Amino acid sequence: DAGVTQSPTHLIKTRGQQVTLRCSPISGHKSVSWYQQVLGQGPQFIFQYYEKEERGRGNFPDRFSARQFPNYSSELNVNALLLGDSALYLCASSFSRGVDTQYFGPGTRLTVL
Amino acid sequence: AQSVTQLDSHVSVSEGTPVLLRCNYSSSYSPSLFWYVQHPNKGLQLLLKYTSAATLVKGINGFEAEFKKSETSFHLTKPSAHMSDAAEYFCVVTFSSGTYKYIFGTGTRLKVLA
């Protein structure tokens, strides 16, 4: 079975631009979570979506938004990019919303110049 | 507040010697705990998890961890290190409340010396 997939693999943007990152969960998984991993640090929780609704949000500004589609895939949008948004963005899927093992994709490396 | 602390940012061991990566958590609720490994340019891979069953948890690649409630610890061990174990290791905690988000430690970089 295919694991969690993310696209694109790498992305370079300039300050002020907008970016959309995509994630496809493992087949049958209904929950998708997004994390930001800055170089040298552990991943930080951004959002969790379950059954197409936002179920949790981390301490990130409103420039960050996300959505989940009927097929459970998800997009993460970041507006008005700042240099500090440069990071590895990880998507994780799980079957349920509760205490459940999350399976991570390879990530999208975003560089903001 | 819920948090997790990895006590060592870097650990170096010789090949064939034991590995100990330390993790402590703080929680008002019963935690579920995980260890993930991240190899360079690869995604996070689950090593093992504790979800209130047996306190000694065995994972992949010979790793195991013991949940000690009295010490609020979940240290990761392996009897004999292999060169392929060199990677970044993250201790993760989540709780049966709220968003069920993962809270990651800051990571421990394991170096294995030949």
Tab-separated table of N, CA, C and O in Angstrom, chain B:
chain	number	residue	atom	x	y	z
B	1	ALA	N	0.646	22.293	31.787
B	1	ALA	CA	0.793	22.176	30.342
B	1	ALA	C	1.509	20.867	30.004
B	1	ALA	O	2.318	20.372	30.779
B	2	GLN	N	1.162	20.365	28.833
B	2	GLN	CA	1.782	19.109	28.391
B	2	GLN	C	3.079	19.423	27.647
B	2	GLN	O	3.120	20.361	26.833
B	3	SER	N	4.123	18.647	27.927
B	3	SER	CA	5.397	18.862	27.244
B	3	SER	C	6.220	17.588	27.276
B	3	SER	O	5.911	16.651	28.022
B	4	VAL	N	7.253	17.561	26.456
B	4	VAL	CA	8.179	16.439	26.442
B	4	VAL	C	9.587	16.990	26.326
B	4	VAL	O	9.826	17.949	25.590
B	5	THR	N	10.495	16.412	27.076
B	5	THR	CA	11.883	16.871	27.116
B	5	THR	C	12.822	15.730	26.770
B	5	THR	O	12.778	14.665	27.383
B	6	GLN	N	13.637	15.962	25.770
B	6	GLN	CA	14.697	15.013	25.456
B	6	GLN	C	15.972	15.581	26.040
B	6	GLN	O	16.391	16.687	25.704
B	7	LEU	N	16.555	14.828	26.929
B	7	LEU	CA	17.595	15.355	27.791
B	7	LEU	C	18.931	15.543	27.089
B	7	LEU	O	19.776	16.293	27.569
B	8	ASP	N	19.146	14.875	25.980
B	8	ASP	CA	20.416	14.960	25.270
B	8	ASP	C	20.173	15.349	23.825
B	8	ASP	O	19.408	14.690	23.137
B	9	SER	N	20.826	16.394	23.358
B	9	SER	CA	20.655	16.789	21.964
B	9	SER	C	21.525	15.923	21.047
B	9	SER	O	21.183	15.728	19.881
B	10	HIS	N	22.645	15.436	21.575
B	10	HIS	CA	23.550	14.577	20.820
B	10	HIS	C	24.008	13.422	21.704
B	10	HIS	O	24.311	13.632	22.880
B	11	VAL	N	24.063	12.218	21.112
B	11	VAL	CA	24.586	11.047	21.800
B	11	VAL	C	25.509	10.319	20.824
B	11	VAL	O	25.136	10.096	19.664
B	12	SER	N	26.707	9.978	21.302
B	12	SER	CA	27.651	9.201	20.492
B	12	SER	C	27.934	7.877	21.171
B	12	SER	O	28.214	7.859	22.373
B	13	VAL	N	27.862	6.792	20.408
B	13	VAL	CA	28.181	5.459	20.933
B	13	VAL	C	29.041	4.737	19.905
B	13	VAL	O	29.019	5.061	18.720
B	14	SER	N	29.755	3.752	20.365
B	14	SER	CA	30.529	2.907	19.457
B	14	SER	C	29.636	1.774	18.954
B	14	SER	O	28.737	1.313	19.659
B	15	GLU	N	29.893	1.338	17.748
B	15	GLU	CA	29.129	0.224	17.188
B	15	GLU	C	29.256	-0.981	18.106
B	15	GLU	O	30.343	-1.309	18.590
B	16	GLY	N	28.109	-1.618	18.373
B	16	GLY	CA	28.102	-2.795	19.232
B	16	GLY	C	27.880	-2.509	20.697
B	16	GLY	O	27.691	-3.433	21.484
B	17	THR	N	27.862	-1.252	21.085
B	17	THR	CA	27.616	-0.890	22.490
B	17	THR	C	26.160	-0.454	22.673
B	17	THR	O	25.476	-0.124	21.698
B	18	PRO	N	25.673	-0.418	23.927
B	18	PRO	CA	24.255	-0.081	24.155
B	18	PRO	C	23.946	1.388	23.843
B	18	PRO	O	24.798	2.268	23.956
B	19	VAL	N	22.674	1.589	23.487
B	19	VAL	CA	22.160	2.929	23.224
B	19	VAL	C	21.126	3.290	24.279
B	19	VAL	O	20.266	2.463	24.628
B	20	LEU	N	21.200	4.511	24.796
B	20	LEU	CA	20.196	5.034	25.714
B	20	LEU	C	19.869	6.460	25.292
B	20	LEU	O	20.728	7.338	25.322
B	21	LEU	N	18.627	6.689	24.896
B	21	LEU	CA	18.145	8.022	24.563
B	21	LEU	C	17.045	8.361	25.567
B	21	LEU	O	16.064	7.629	25.681
B	22	ARG	N	17.210	9.498	26.250
B	22	ARG	CA	16.342	9.798	27.381
B	22	ARG	C	15.203	10.748	27.010
B	22	ARG	O	15.402	11.705	26.242
B	23	CYS	N	14.036	10.485	27.609
B	23	CYS	CA	12.848	11.292	27.349
B	23	CYS	C	12.026	11.396	28.628
B	23	CYS	O	11.741	10.378	29.261
B	24	ASN	N	11.649	12.599	29.008
B	24	ASN	CA	10.733	12.830	30.117
B	24	ASN	C	9.543	13.638	29.627
B	24	ASN	O	9.673	14.469	28.738
B	25	TYR	N	8.397	13.398	30.224
B	25	TYR	CA	7.199	14.107	29.799
B	25	TYR	C	6.535	14.763	30.994
B	25	TYR	O	6.778	14.391	32.152
B	26	SER	N	5.707	15.735	30.696
B	26	SER	CA	4.896	16.402	31.706
B	26	SER	C	3.459	16.382	31.206
B	26	SER	O	3.188	16.792	30.076
B	27	SER	N	2.543	15.909	32.067
B	27	SER	CA	1.173	15.775	31.603
B	27	SER	C	0.184	15.783	32.756
B	27	SER	O	0.470	15.240	33.815
B	28	SER	N	-0.967	16.367	32.492
B	28	SER	CA	-2.071	16.320	33.442
B	28	SER	C	-2.988	15.148	33.153
B	28	SER	O	-3.888	14.849	33.932
B	29	TYR	N	-2.770	14.503	32.017
B	29	TYR	CA	-3.611	13.398	31.581
B	29	TYR	C	-2.763	12.146	31.380
B	29	TYR	O	-1.544	12.211	31.391
B	30	SER	N	-3.434	11.030	31.185
B	30	SER	CA	-2.705	9.804	30.861
B	30	SER	C	-2.141	9.940	29.458
B	30	SER	O	-2.882	10.144	28.507
B	31	PRO	N	-0.838	9.808	29.324
B	31	PRO	CA	-0.224	10.033	28.004
B	31	PRO	C	-0.137	8.771	27.161
B	31	PRO	O	-0.142	7.654	27.676
B	32	SER	N	-0.069	8.986	25.871
B	32	SER	CA	0.421	7.970	24.950
B	32	SER	C	1.762	8.480	24.444
B	32	SER	O	1.905	9.677	24.179
B	33	LEU	N	2.715	7.597	24.334
B	33	LEU	CA	4.086	8.006	24.010
B	33	LEU	C	4.606	7.221	22.826
B	33	LEU	O	4.310	6.038	22.673
B	34	PHE	N	5.399	7.892	22.016
B	34	PHE	CA	5.944	7.306	20.801
B	34	PHE	C	7.416	7.689	20.679
B	34	PHE	O	7.849	8.728	21.181
B	35	TRP	N	8.146	6.856	19.978
B	35	TRP	CA	9.469	7.215	19.486
B	35	TRP	C	9.454	7.087	17.963
B	35	TRP	O	9.027	6.063	17.434
B	36	TYR	N	9.927	8.151	17.311
B	36	TYR	CA	10.079	8.161	15.866
B	36	TYR	C	11.552	8.384	15.534
B	36	TYR	O	12.283	9.049	16.271
B	37	VAL	N	11.955	7.866	14.378
B	37	VAL	CA	13.309	8.082	13.891
B	37	VAL	C	13.242	8.802	12.542
B	37	VAL	O	12.329	8.551	11.738
B	38	GLN	N	14.183	9.709	12.329
B	38	GLN	CA	14.226	10.464	11.076
B	38	GLN	C	15.639	10.370	10.503
B	38	GLN	O	16.573	10.961	11.049
B	39	HIS	N	15.758	9.621	9.419
B	39	HIS	CA	17.035	9.548	8.719
B	39	HIS	C	17.140	10.739	7.778
B	39	HIS	O	16.104	11.280	7.347
B	40	PRO	N	18.346	11.167	7.450
B	40	PRO	CA	18.519	12.330	6.583
B	40	PRO	C	17.714	12.208	5.297
B	40	PRO	O	17.744	11.167	4.634
B	41	ASN	N	16.991	13.276	4.985
B	41	ASN	CA	16.197	13.353	3.760
B	41	ASN	C	15.138	12.261	3.652
B	41	ASN	O	14.720	11.898	2.550
B	42	LYS	N	14.715	11.760	4.803
B	42	LYS	CA	13.634	10.776	4.817
B	42	LYS	C	12.575	11.199	5.825
B	42	LYS	O	12.818	12.023	6.694
B	43	GLY	N	11.403	10.612	5.690
B	43	GLY	CA	10.309	10.953	6.595
B	43	GLY	C	10.469	10.319	7.956
B	43	GLY	O	11.351	9.509	8.201
B	44	LEU	N	9.598	10.682	8.854
B	44	LEU	CA	9.583	10.132	10.203
B	44	LEU	C	9.019	8.716	10.184
B	44	LEU	O	7.958	8.471	9.626
B	45	GLN	N	9.749	7.812	10.837
B	45	GLN	CA	9.324	6.413	10.899
B	45	GLN	C	9.048	6.036	12.342
B	45	GLN	O	9.866	6.310	13.230
B	46	LEU	N	7.916	5.396	12.583
B	46	LEU	CA	7.559	4.971	13.934
B	46	LEU	C	8.448	3.807	14.366
B	46	LEU	O	8.564	2.796	13.671
B	47	LEU	N	9.074	3.983	15.554
B	47	LEU	CA	9.867	2.909	16.141
B	47	LEU	C	9.024	2.051	17.083
B	47	LEU	O	9.073	0.822	17.039
B	48	LEU	N	8.281	2.720	17.963
B	48	LEU	CA	7.451	2.018	18.921
B	48	LEU	C	6.480	2.997	19.560
B	48	LEU	O	6.641	4.212	19.440
B	49	LYS	N	5.465	2.423	20.269
B	49	LYS	CA	4.489	3.281	20.935
B	49	LYS	C	3.997	2.636	22.218
B	49	LYS	O	3.951	1.404	22.345
B	50	TYR	N	3.638	3.476	23.168
B	50	TYR	CA	3.027	3.056	24.423
B	50	TYR	C	1.652	3.692	24.514
B	50	TYR	O	1.511	4.916	24.403
B	51	THR	N	0.635	2.831	24.728
B	51	THR	CA	-0.732	3.360	24.825
B	51	THR	C	-1.471	2.699	25.981
B	51	THR	O	-2.597	2.243	25.823
B	52	SER	N	-0.851	2.646	27.138
B	52	SER	CA	-1.436	2.176	28.408
B	52	SER	C	-1.580	0.673	28.516
B	52	SER	O	-2.325	0.197	29.343
B	53	ALA	N	-0.886	-0.068	27.705
B	53	ALA	CA	-0.861	-1.525	27.861
B	53	ALA	C	0.422	-1.881	28.632
B	53	ALA	O	0.692	-1.303	29.661
B	54	ALA	N	1.200	-2.807	28.139
B	54	ALA	CA	2.435	-3.195	28.811
B	54	ALA	C	3.395	-2.013	28.895
B	54	ALA	O	3.536	-1.247	27.948
B	55	THR	N	4.043	-1.867	30.030
B	55	THR	CA	4.935	-0.721	30.218
B	55	THR	C	6.265	-0.876	29.485
B	55	THR	O	6.919	0.121	29.197
B	56	LEU	N	6.674	-2.102	29.191
B	56	LEU	CA	7.878	-2.333	28.394
B	56	LEU	C	7.427	-2.593	26.961
B	56	LEU	O	6.728	-3.555	26.691
B	57	VAL	N	7.844	-1.718	26.085
B	57	VAL	CA	7.373	-1.773	24.707
B	57	VAL	C	8.527	-2.139	23.792
B	57	VAL	O	9.600	-1.536	23.870
B	58	LYS	N	8.308	-3.107	22.947
B	58	LYS	CA	9.325	-3.496	21.969
B	58	LYS	C	8.958	-2.931	20.611
B	58	LYS	O	7.784	-2.944	20.207
B	59	GLY	N	9.975	-2.436	19.913
B	59	GLY	CA	9.744	-1.844	18.612
B	59	GLY	C	10.548	-2.522	17.523
B	59	GLY	O	11.014	-3.642	17.678
B	60	ILE	N	10.700	-1.789	16.443
B	60	ILE	CA	11.434	-2.341	15.305
B	60	ILE	C	12.933	-2.173	15.500
B	60	ILE	O	13.376	-1.361	16.320
B	61	ASN	N	13.695	-2.961	14.754
B	61	ASN	CA	15.154	-2.839	14.721
B	61	ASN	C	15.810	-3.016	16.090
B	61	ASN	O	16.883	-2.467	16.324
B	62	GLY	N	15.192	-3.787	16.977
B	62	GLY	CA	15.795	-4.087	18.270
B	62	GLY	C	15.641	-3.026	19.334
B	62	GLY	O	16.187	-3.155	20.429
B	63	PHE	N	14.921	-1.974	19.053
B	63	PHE	CA	14.696	-0.923	20.050
B	63	PHE	C	13.563	-1.297	21.012
B	63	PHE	O	12.628	-2.002	20.639
B	64	GLU	N	13.677	-0.807	22.233
B	64	GLU	CA	12.599	-0.943	23.187
B	64	GLU	C	12.597	0.264	24.119
B	64	GLU	O	13.583	1.009	24.211
B	65	ALA	N	11.475	0.471	24.791
B	65	ALA	CA	11.343	1.597	25.716
B	65	ALA	C	10.471	1.162	26.878
B	65	ALA	O	9.581	0.326	26.730
B	66	GLU	N	10.734	1.761	28.033
B	66	GLU	CA	9.955	1.435	29.222
B	66	GLU	C	9.267	2.681	29.749
B	66	GLU	O	9.910	3.710	29.993
B	67	PHE	N	7.948	2.579	29.924
B	67	PHE	CA	7.160	3.671	30.489
B	67	PHE	C	7.239	3.574	32.017
B	67	PHE	O	6.866	2.554	32.606
B	68	LYS	N	7.732	4.641	32.656
B	68	LYS	CA	7.815	4.693	34.118
B	68	LYS	C	7.022	5.904	34.587
B	68	LYS	O	7.501	7.045	34.539
B	69	LYS	N	5.824	5.636	35.072
B	69	LYS	CA	4.929	6.724	35.471
B	69	LYS	C	5.510	7.519	36.641
B	69	LYS	O	5.415	8.747	36.677
B	70	SER	N	6.116	6.811	37.604
B	70	SER	CA	6.640	7.489	38.786
B	70	SER	C	7.764	8.450	38.433
B	70	SER	O	7.987	9.446	39.135
B	71	GLU	N	8.480	8.168	37.362
B	71	GLU	CA	9.592	9.020	36.934
B	71	GLU	C	9.208	9.889	35.728
B	71	GLU	O	10.038	10.661	35.257
B	72	THR	N	7.995	9.773	35.264
B	72	THR	CA	7.503	10.443	34.037
B	72	THR	C	8.540	10.335	32.921
B	72	THR	O	8.908	11.320	32.286
B	73	SER	N	8.984	9.097	32.694
B	73	SER	CA	10.026	8.890	31.689
B	73	SER	C	9.618	7.821	30.684
B	73	SER	O	8.757	6.970	30.959
B	74	PHE	N	10.257	7.874	29.528
B	74	PHE	CA	10.021	6.894	28.454
B	74	PHE	C	11.322	6.807	27.650
B	74	PHE	O	11.393	7.223	26.506
B	75	HIS	N	12.330	6.257	28.264
B	75	HIS	CA	13.654	6.197	27.639
B	75	HIS	C	13.739	5.089	26.598
B	75	HIS	O	13.187	3.994	26.778
B	76	LEU	N	14.463	5.361	25.535
B	76	LEU	CA	14.630	4.419	24.419
B	76	LEU	C	15.982	3.719	24.559
B	76	LEU	O	16.993	4.396	24.806
B	77	THR	N	15.991	2.397	24.403
B	77	THR	CA	17.232	1.646	24.532
B	77	THR	C	17.379	0.640	23.405
B	77	THR	O	16.397	0.243	22.764
B	78	LYS	N	18.637	0.251	23.184
B	78	LYS	CA	18.956	-0.820	22.256
B	78	LYS	C	20.230	-1.478	22.761
B	78	LYS	O	21.178	-0.774	23.111
B	79	PRO	N	20.276	-2.792	22.830
B	79	PRO	CA	21.433	-3.452	23.437
B	79	PRO	C	22.743	-3.240	22.676
B	79	PRO	O	23.801	-3.142	23.280
B	80	SER	N	22.644	-3.164	21.340
B	80	SER	CA	23.858	-3.111	20.542
B	80	SER	C	23.633	-2.210	19.333
B	80	SER	O	22.811	-2.523	18.469
B	81	ALA	N	24.356	-1.117	19.283
B	81	ALA	CA	24.163	-0.139	18.206
B	81	ALA	C	24.752	-0.636	16.898
B	81	ALA	O	25.813	-1.294	16.867
B	82	HIS	N	24.072	-0.261	15.814
B	82	HIS	CA	24.547	-0.575	14.467
B	82	HIS	C	24.749	0.738	13.727
B	82	HIS	O	24.097	1.740	14.026
B	83	MET	N	25.654	0.713	12.774
B	83	MET	CA	25.944	1.949	12.034
B	83	MET	C	24.681	2.546	11.429
B	83	MET	O	24.527	3.767	11.361
B	84	SER	N	23.756	1.693	11.003
B	84	SER	CA	22.533	2.177	10.370
B	84	SER	C	21.588	2.868	11.353
B	84	SER	O	20.579	3.443	10.947
B	85	ASP	N	21.887	2.802	12.654
B	85	ASP	CA	21.043	3.484	13.654
B	85	ASP	C	21.315	4.980	13.726
B	85	ASP	O	20.558	5.718	14.374
B	86	ALA	N	22.370	5.438	13.097
B	86	ALA	CA	22.692	6.865	13.128
B	86	ALA	C	21.573	7.660	12.472
B	86	ALA	O	21.252	7.454	11.299
B	87	ALA	N	20.966	8.545	13.247
B	87	ALA	CA	19.791	9.298	12.782
B	87	ALA	C	19.361	10.254	13.884
B	87	ALA	O	19.977	10.320	14.945
B	88	GLU	N	18.269	10.987	13.624
B	88	GLU	CA	17.643	11.849	14.626
B	88	GLU	C	16.450	11.104	15.211
B	88	GLU	O	15.653	10.518	14.471
B	89	TYR	N	16.346	11.116	16.523
B	89	TYR	CA	15.273	10.403	17.212
B	89	TYR	C	14.394	11.401	17.965
B	89	TYR	O	14.895	12.289	18.662
B	90	PHE	N	13.088	11.240	17.816
B	90	PHE	CA	12.133	12.139	18.464
B	90	PHE	C	11.218	11.359	19.400
B	90	PHE	O	10.629	10.346	19.009
B	91	CYS	N	11.106	11.863	20.608
B	91	CYS	CA	10.121	11.379	21.562
B	91	CYS	C	8.859	12.217	21.394
B	91	CYS	O	8.947	13.447	21.249
B	92	VAL	N	7.719	11.572	21.369
B	92	VAL	CA	6.462	12.254	21.089
B	92	VAL	C	5.435	11.856	22.135
B	92	VAL	O	5.346	10.686	22.518
B	93	VAL	N	4.644	12.825	22.587
B	93	VAL	CA	3.575	12.539	23.529
B	93	VAL	C	2.262	13.077	22.980
B	93	VAL	O	2.226	14.103	22.300
B	94	THR	N	1.206	12.362	23.264
B	94	THR	CA	-0.131	12.846	22.957
B	94	THR	C	-1.053	12.389	24.076
B	94	THR	O	-0.687	11.540	24.896
B	95	PHE	N	-2.254	12.951	24.105
B	95	PHE	CA	-3.131	12.742	25.240
B	95	PHE	C	-4.549	12.477	24.784
B	95	PHE	O	-4.959	12.930	23.716
B	96	SER	N	-5.305	11.797	25.625
B	96	SER	CA	-6.703	11.479	25.315
B	96	SER	C	-7.597	12.655	25.668
B	96	SER	O	-8.553	12.534	26.414
B	97	SER	N	-7.260	13.779	25.104
B	97	SER	CA	-8.027	14.987	25.384
B	97	SER	C	-7.700	16.018	24.329
B	97	SER	O	-6.594	16.064	23.821
B	98	GLY	N	-8.686	16.833	23.992
B	98	GLY	CA	-8.400	17.930	23.079
B	98	GLY	C	-8.191	17.479	21.656
B	98	GLY	O	-8.939	16.670	21.125
B	99	THR	N	-7.160	18.004	21.033
B	99	THR	CA	-6.964	17.770	19.617
B	99	THR	C	-6.193	16.500	19.301
B	99	THR	O	-6.077	16.145	18.137
B	100	TYR	N	-5.651	15.824	20.319
B	100	TYR	CA	-4.828	14.639	20.091
B	100	TYR	C	-3.601	14.966	19.260
B	100	TYR	O	-3.055	14.103	18.584
B	101	LYS	N	-3.158	16.218	19.319
B	101	LYS	CA	-1.988	16.571	18.535
B	101	LYS	C	-0.752	15.922	19.135
B	101	LYS	O	-0.676	15.645	20.328
B	102	TYR	N	0.212	15.692	18.272
B	102	TYR	CA	1.500	15.191	18.708
B	102	TYR	C	2.331	16.370	19.235
B	102	TYR	O	2.404	17.420	18.586
B	103	ILE	N	2.954	16.158	20.386
B	103	ILE	CA	3.916	17.118	20.917
B	103	ILE	C	5.283	16.464	20.843
B	103	ILE	O	5.517	15.422	21.471
B	104	PHE	N	6.150	17.062	20.057
B	104	PHE	CA	7.472	16.492	19.812
B	104	PHE	C	8.511	17.053	20.769
B	104	PHE	O	8.463	18.241	21.130
B	105	GLY	N	9.464	16.212	21.134
B	105	GLY	CA	10.669	16.704	21.782
B	105	GLY	C	11.557	17.372	20.752
B	105	GLY	O	11.263	17.372	19.551
B	106	THR	N	12.652	17.927	21.219
B	106	THR	CA	13.557	18.661	20.333
B	106	THR	C	14.488	17.745	19.559
B	106	THR	O	15.207	18.208	18.690
B	107	GLY	N	14.466	16.458	19.869
B	107	GLY	CA	15.253	15.495	19.108
B	107	GLY	C	16.601	15.192	19.725
B	107	GLY	O	17.206	16.020	20.418
B	108	THR	N	17.069	13.973	19.488
B	108	THR	CA	18.413	13.541	19.874
B	108	THR	C	19.092	12.973	18.644
B	108	THR	O	18.562	12.050	18.016
B	109	ARG	N	20.241	13.541	18.311
B	109	ARG	CA	20.993	13.041	17.162
B	109	ARG	C	21.936	11.958	17.648
B	109	ARG	O	22.813	12.218	18.491
B	110	LEU	N	21.740	10.752	17.133
B	110	LEU	CA	22.574	9.612	17.516
B	110	LEU	C	23.677	9.430	16.484
B	110	LEU	O	23.413	9.302	15.281
B	111	LYS	N	24.902	9.405	16.967
B	111	LYS	CA	26.066	9.137	16.132
B	111	LYS	C	26.648	7.791	16.549
B	111	LYS	O	26.827	7.541	17.735
B	112	VAL	N	26.924	6.939	15.577
B	112	VAL	CA	27.493	5.623	15.861
B	112	VAL	C	28.898	5.571	15.277
B	112	VAL	O	29.079	5.731	14.060
B	113	LEU	N	29.857	5.333	16.135
B	113	LEU	CA	31.267	5.325	15.736
B	113	LEU	C	31.729	3.918	15.416
B	113	LEU	O	31.388	2.973	16.127
B	114	ALA	N	32.475	3.801	14.333
B	114	ALA	CA	32.988	2.477	13.929
B	114	ALA	C	34.085	1.979	14.865
B	114	ALA	O	34.764	2.789	15.519
